[in-house]
CSV table of C-alpha atoms in Angstrom, one decimal:
chain,number,residue,atom,x,y,z
A,177,UNK,CA,192.1,210.1,69.7
A,178,UNK,CA,195.0,209.6,72.1
A,179,UNK,CA,196.1,213.2,71.7
A,180,UNK,CA,192.5,214.4,72.4
A,181,UNK,CA,192.4,212.4,75.6
A,182,UNK,CA,195.8,213.7,76.7
A,183,UNK,CA,194.6,217.3,76.0
A,184,UNK,CA,191.5,216.7,78.0
A,185,UNK,CA,193.4,215.2,80.9
A,186,UNK,CA,195.8,218.2,81.0
A,187,UNK,CA,192.8,220.5,81.4
A,188,UNK,CA,191.8,218.7,84.6
A,189,UNK,CA,193.5,220.3,87.6
A,190,UNK,CA,193.7,217.1,89.6
A,191,UNK,CA,194.5,214.6,86.8
A,192,UNK,CA,196.2,211.6,88.2
A,193,UNK,CA,196.2,212.8,91.8
A,194,UNK,CA,195.2,210.3,94.6
A,195,UNK,CA,193.7,212.2,97.5
A,196,UNK,CA,192.4,211.0,100.8
A,197,UNK,CA,189.1,212.4,102.1
A,198,UNK,CA,188.7,212.0,105.9
A,199,UNK,CA,185.1,213.1,106.3
A,200,UNK,CA,182.5,210.7,107.9
A,201,UNK,CA,181.4,208.3,105.2
A,202,UNK,CA,177.9,209.8,105.1
A,203,UNK,CA,179.3,213.2,104.1
A,204,UNK,CA,182.2,212.2,101.8
A,205,UNK,CA,180.5,211.4,98.6
A,206,UNK,CA,179.9,215.0,97.3
A,207,UNK,CA,183.6,216.0,97.8
A,208,UNK,CA,184.8,212.7,96.3
A,209,UNK,CA,182.7,213.2,93.2
A,210,UNK,CA,184.1,216.7,92.7
A,211,UNK,CA,187.6,215.5,93.0
A,212,UNK,CA,187.0,212.8,90.5
A,213,UNK,CA,185.3,215.3,88.1
A,214,UNK,CA,188.5,217.3,88.3
A,215,UNK,CA,190.5,214.2,87.2
A,216,UNK,CA,191.6,213.0,90.6
A,217,UNK,CA,191.0,209.8,92.5
A,218,UNK,CA,189.5,209.8,96.0
A,219,UNK,CA,190.2,207.4,98.9
A,220,UNK,CA,187.5,207.4,101.6
A,221,UNK,CA,189.3,207.2,104.9
A,222,UNK,CA,186.8,208.4,107.6
A,223,UNK,CA,188.5,209.6,110.8
A,224,UNK,CA,185.2,210.6,112.4
A,225,UNK,CA,182.0,208.6,112.8
A,226,UNK,CA,178.5,209.9,113.4
A,227,UNK,CA,175.6,208.1,115.0
A,228,UNK,CA,172.4,208.8,116.9
A,229,UNK,CA,172.6,210.0,120.5
A,230,UNK,CA,173.0,207.0,122.7
A,231,UNK,CA,170.4,208.5,125.1
A,232,UNK,CA,167.5,210.4,123.5
A,233,UNK,CA,166.4,211.8,126.8
A,234,UNK,CA,167.4,215.4,126.0
A,235,UNK,CA,165.7,215.3,122.6
A,236,UNK,CA,162.5,213.8,124.1
A,237,UNK,CA,162.5,216.5,126.8
A,238,UNK,CA,162.9,219.4,124.3
A,239,UNK,CA,160.0,218.3,122.0
A,240,UNK,CA,157.2,219.7,124.1
A,241,UNK,CA,159.3,222.8,125.1
A,242,UNK,CA,160.2,224.1,121.7
A,243,UNK,CA,157.5,226.8,121.9
A,244,UNK,CA,159.4,228.4,124.8
A,245,UNK,CA,162.4,229.4,122.6
A,246,UNK,CA,163.1,232.3,120.4
A,247,UNK,CA,165.9,230.8,118.4
A,248,UNK,CA,167.2,227.3,117.6
A,249,UNK,CA,170.9,227.0,116.6
A,250,UNK,CA,172.3,223.9,114.8
A,251,UNK,CA,176.0,223.4,115.0
A,252,UNK,CA,176.3,221.3,111.8
A,253,UNK,CA,174.4,219.4,109.1
A,254,UNK,CA,174.6,216.3,111.4
A,255,UNK,CA,172.8,218.3,114.1
A,256,UNK,CA,170.1,219.4,111.6
A,257,UNK,CA,169.6,215.8,110.4
A,258,UNK,CA,169.4,214.1,113.8
A,259,UNK,CA,167.4,216.8,115.6
A,260,UNK,CA,164.8,217.3,112.9
A,261,UNK,CA,164.4,213.6,112.2
A,262,UNK,CA,163.5,213.1,115.9
A,263,UNK,CA,161.5,216.2,116.4
A,264,UNK,CA,159.4,216.4,113.2
A,265,UNK,CA,158.3,212.7,113.7
A,266,UNK,CA,156.6,213.9,116.9
A,267,UNK,CA,155.4,217.4,116.3
A,268,UNK,CA,155.4,220.3,113.8
A,269,UNK,CA,158.1,222.9,114.1
A,270,UNK,CA,156.8,226.1,115.9
A,271,UNK,CA,156.1,228.8,113.3
A,272,UNK,CA,157.7,231.5,115.5
A,273,UNK,CA,160.9,229.6,116.2
A,274,UNK,CA,163.7,231.0,114.0
A,275,UNK,CA,166.6,228.8,113.0
A,276,UNK,CA,170.3,229.5,112.6
A,277,UNK,CA,173.4,227.5,111.8
A,278,UNK,CA,177.1,227.9,111.3
A,279,UNK,CA,177.8,228.2,107.6
A,280,UNK,CA,176.4,228.3,104.1
A,281,UNK,CA,176.5,224.5,103.7
A,282,UNK,CA,174.4,224.0,106.8
A,283,UNK,CA,172.2,226.8,105.7
A,284,UNK,CA,171.5,225.0,102.4
A,285,UNK,CA,170.5,221.9,104.4
A,286,UNK,CA,168.1,223.9,106.5
A,287,UNK,CA,166.5,225.4,103.3
A,288,UNK,CA,166.2,221.9,101.9
A,289,UNK,CA,164.3,221.0,105.0
A,290,UNK,CA,161.8,223.8,104.4
A,291,UNK,CA,163.3,226.7,106.5
A,292,UNK,CA,163.2,229.6,104.1
A,293,UNK,CA,165.2,232.2,106.0
A,294,UNK,CA,167.9,230.7,108.3
A,295,UNK,CA,170.3,233.0,110.1
A,296,UNK,CA,173.7,232.1,108.5
A,297,UNK,CA,177.0,234.0,108.3
A,298,UNK,CA,177.8,235.3,104.8
A,299,UNK,CA,181.5,234.7,105.5
A,300,UNK,CA,183.1,232.1,107.7
A,301,UNK,CA,181.7,228.9,109.1
A,302,UNK,CA,182.7,228.9,112.8
A,303,UNK,CA,181.4,230.0,116.1
A,304,UNK,CA,183.2,233.3,115.9
A,305,UNK,CA,181.4,234.1,112.5
A,306,UNK,CA,178.1,233.3,114.1
A,307,UNK,CA,178.7,235.5,117.1
A,308,UNK,CA,179.6,238.4,114.9
A,309,UNK,CA,176.1,238.5,113.3
A,310,UNK,CA,173.8,241.3,114.3
A,311,UNK,CA,171.2,238.7,115.3
A,312,UNK,CA,173.6,237.4,118.0
A,313,UNK,CA,174.6,240.8,119.4
A,314,UNK,CA,173.9,241.5,123.1
A,315,UNK,CA,171.0,243.9,122.3
A,316,UNK,CA,169.4,241.3,120.0
A,317,UNK,CA,169.7,238.3,122.4
A,318,UNK,CA,169.3,239.8,125.8
A,319,UNK,CA,166.4,238.1,127.6
A,320,UNK,CA,165.9,235.6,124.7
A,321,UNK,CA,165.9,231.8,125.0
A,322,UNK,CA,168.1,229.8,122.6
A,323,UNK,CA,168.4,226.1,122.2
A,324,UNK,CA,171.6,224.7,120.7
A,325,UNK,CA,171.5,221.3,118.9
A,326,UNK,CA,174.9,219.7,118.8
A,327,UNK,CA,176.8,216.4,119.2
A,328,UNK,CA,178.3,215.0,122.4
A,329,UNK,CA,180.9,217.6,123.3
A,330,UNK,CA,182.5,220.3,121.3
A,331,UNK,CA,183.3,224.0,121.9
A,332,UNK,CA,181.2,225.9,124.4
A,333,UNK,CA,181.9,229.3,122.9
A,334,UNK,CA,178.4,230.1,121.5
A,335,UNK,CA,176.5,229.0,124.6
A,336,UNK,CA,178.9,230.8,127.0
A,337,UNK,CA,179.0,234.0,124.9
A,338,UNK,CA,175.2,234.1,124.6
A,339,UNK,CA,174.9,233.8,128.3
A,340,UNK,CA,177.4,236.6,128.8
A,341,UNK,CA,175.2,238.7,126.5
A,342,UNK,CA,172.1,238.1,128.6
A,343,UNK,CA,170.5,235.2,126.7
A,344,UNK,CA,169.3,231.9,128.2
A,345,UNK,CA,171.1,229.2,126.2
A,346,UNK,CA,171.0,225.5,126.6
A,347,UNK,CA,172.3,222.5,124.8
A,348,UNK,CA,170.5,219.4,123.4
A,349,UNK,CA,172.7,216.5,122.4
A,350,UNK,CA,171.2,215.0,119.3
A,351,UNK,CA,174.0,212.8,117.9
A,352,UNK,CA,177.3,211.3,118.9
A,353,UNK,CA,180.8,211.4,117.4
A,354,UNK,CA,183.2,208.5,117.7
A,355,UNK,CA,186.5,207.3,116.3
A,356,UNK,CA,186.0,204.7,113.5
A,357,UNK,CA,188.4,202.0,112.6
A,358,UNK,CA,189.3,202.2,109.0
A,359,UNK,CA,192.2,200.0,107.8
A,360,UNK,CA,195.5,202.1,108.0
A,361,UNK,CA,196.7,200.2,105.0
A,362,UNK,CA,194.3,202.2,102.8
A,363,UNK,CA,196.6,205.2,103.4
A,364,UNK,CA,199.9,203.7,104.2
A,365,UNK,CA,200.2,201.4,101.2
A,366,UNK,CA,199.7,204.1,98.5
A,367,UNK,CA,201.9,206.5,100.6
A,368,UNK,CA,204.7,203.9,100.6
A,369,UNK,CA,204.4,203.6,96.8
A,370,UNK,CA,204.6,207.3,96.4
A,371,UNK,CA,201.0,207.5,95.0
A,372,UNK,CA,199.2,209.5,97.8
A,373,UNK,CA,199.3,213.1,96.7
A,374,UNK,CA,197.4,214.7,99.6
A,375,UNK,CA,195.2,214.4,102.7
A,376,UNK,CA,192.1,216.4,103.2
A,377,UNK,CA,191.3,217.3,106.9
A,378,UNK,CA,188.0,218.9,107.8
A,379,UNK,CA,187.8,218.5,111.6
A,380,UNK,CA,190.2,219.1,114.5
A,381,UNK,CA,188.8,216.1,116.3
A,382,UNK,CA,189.4,214.1,113.1
A,383,UNK,CA,193.1,215.0,113.2
A,384,UNK,CA,193.3,213.6,116.8
A,385,UNK,CA,191.5,210.5,115.7
A,386,UNK,CA,193.8,210.1,112.7
A,387,UNK,CA,196.8,210.0,115.1
A,388,UNK,CA,195.0,207.3,117.2
A,389,UNK,CA,194.1,205.3,114.1
A,390,UNK,CA,197.6,205.3,112.6
A,391,UNK,CA,199.8,205.4,115.6
A,392,UNK,CA,203.3,206.9,115.8
A,393,UNK,CA,204.8,204.8,113.1
A,394,UNK,CA,201.9,205.4,110.7
A,395,UNK,CA,202.0,209.2,111.3
A,396,UNK,CA,205.7,209.2,110.6
A,397,UNK,CA,205.1,207.5,107.3
A,398,UNK,CA,202.6,210.2,106.3
A,399,UNK,CA,204.5,213.2,107.7
A,400,UNK,CA,205.7,214.4,104.2
A,401,UNK,CA,202.2,214.1,102.6
A,402,UNK,CA,200.7,217.6,101.9
A,403,UNK,CA,197.7,218.2,104.1
A,404,UNK,CA,194.8,220.5,103.2
A,405,UNK,CA,193.0,221.9,106.2
A,406,UNK,CA,189.7,223.8,105.9
A,407,UNK,CA,190.2,226.0,109.1
A,408,UNK,CA,193.0,227.6,111.0
A,409,UNK,CA,192.3,225.4,114.1
A,410,UNK,CA,192.5,222.2,111.9
A,411,UNK,CA,195.7,223.4,110.3
A,412,UNK,CA,197.3,224.0,113.7
A,413,UNK,CA,196.2,220.6,114.9
A,414,UNK,CA,197.7,219.0,111.8
A,415,UNK,CA,201.1,220.8,112.4
A,416,UNK,CA,201.1,219.6,116.0
A,417,UNK,CA,200.4,216.1,114.8
A,418,UNK,CA,203.7,216.2,112.8
A,419,UNK,CA,202.6,217.1,109.2
A,420,UNK,CA,205.3,219.1,107.5
A,421,UNK,CA,203.3,220.7,104.7
A,422,UNK,CA,199.9,222.1,105.8
A,423,UNK,CA,197.9,224.2,103.4
A,424,UNK,CA,195.0,226.1,105.1
A,425,UNK,CA,192.1,226.5,102.7
A,426,UNK,CA,189.0,228.6,102.5
A,427,UNK,CA,185.8,227.0,104.0
A,428,UNK,CA,183.8,224.3,102.4
A,429,UNK,CA,184.2,222.1,99.4
A,430,UNK,CA,184.8,225.0,97.1
A,431,UNK,CA,187.7,226.3,99.2
A,432,UNK,CA,189.3,222.8,99.4
A,433,UNK,CA,189.0,222.3,95.6
A,434,UNK,CA,190.4,225.7,94.8
A,435,UNK,CA,193.4,225.0,97.1
A,436,UNK,CA,194.0,221.6,95.5
A,437,UNK,CA,193.8,223.0,92.0
A,438,UNK,CA,196.2,225.8,93.0
A,439,UNK,CA,198.7,223.5,94.6
A,440,UNK,CA,198.7,220.8,91.9
A,441,UNK,CA,197.9,222.9,88.9
């Protein structure tokens, strides 16, 4: 029996590895479950918090105007959730208003909400990937009206590029991001014992928040921990923060898990 269990454990790529997942708590469960299914253990250490927009005025104003637009773009699953929860409680979605989002994960969320044909990049999950789509080319968007649902702040690349290409593009803030206050000991204590095997970073803003949460001394204590970053911008931010081993992964949970299995396997 013991030999069978040992054989089974050896077949799990993350067996015995303690990994910190830094996503917002509401979005961490799926990745944590997959880490645990691969034999690892997951610490939930959110470095980004998500909440409703403190002032719903922009959402209230857009509800009666939705029929004016040709395309609605959602920057993330959070934007999808917060925008649609507000809007669909007040009106039906216009039948002619197409939807688009930044990656396959967000596209899946739109399909689950009943949108059968969202415009989503086949490869990549950033603004550059979206702007490379034929539906976002100058000849496709010139003279069109686009509403962009997002959090409070973020990159302006999509709006600015759409305007340069002749579209009318405007933002609606539908949620807020904030720096939470998890207990640094959740990371620092297992790191001090040599138990923390890796840190998963999925947001550039989250990296900056991590530095604020841990402080200089805490960051020095984690500097040697391998970091897995799901985008080049996040990887660059992690290096600037002082991490010595930064592994850039492919997008999404699958990319993170493949990188973890390759590194620890």
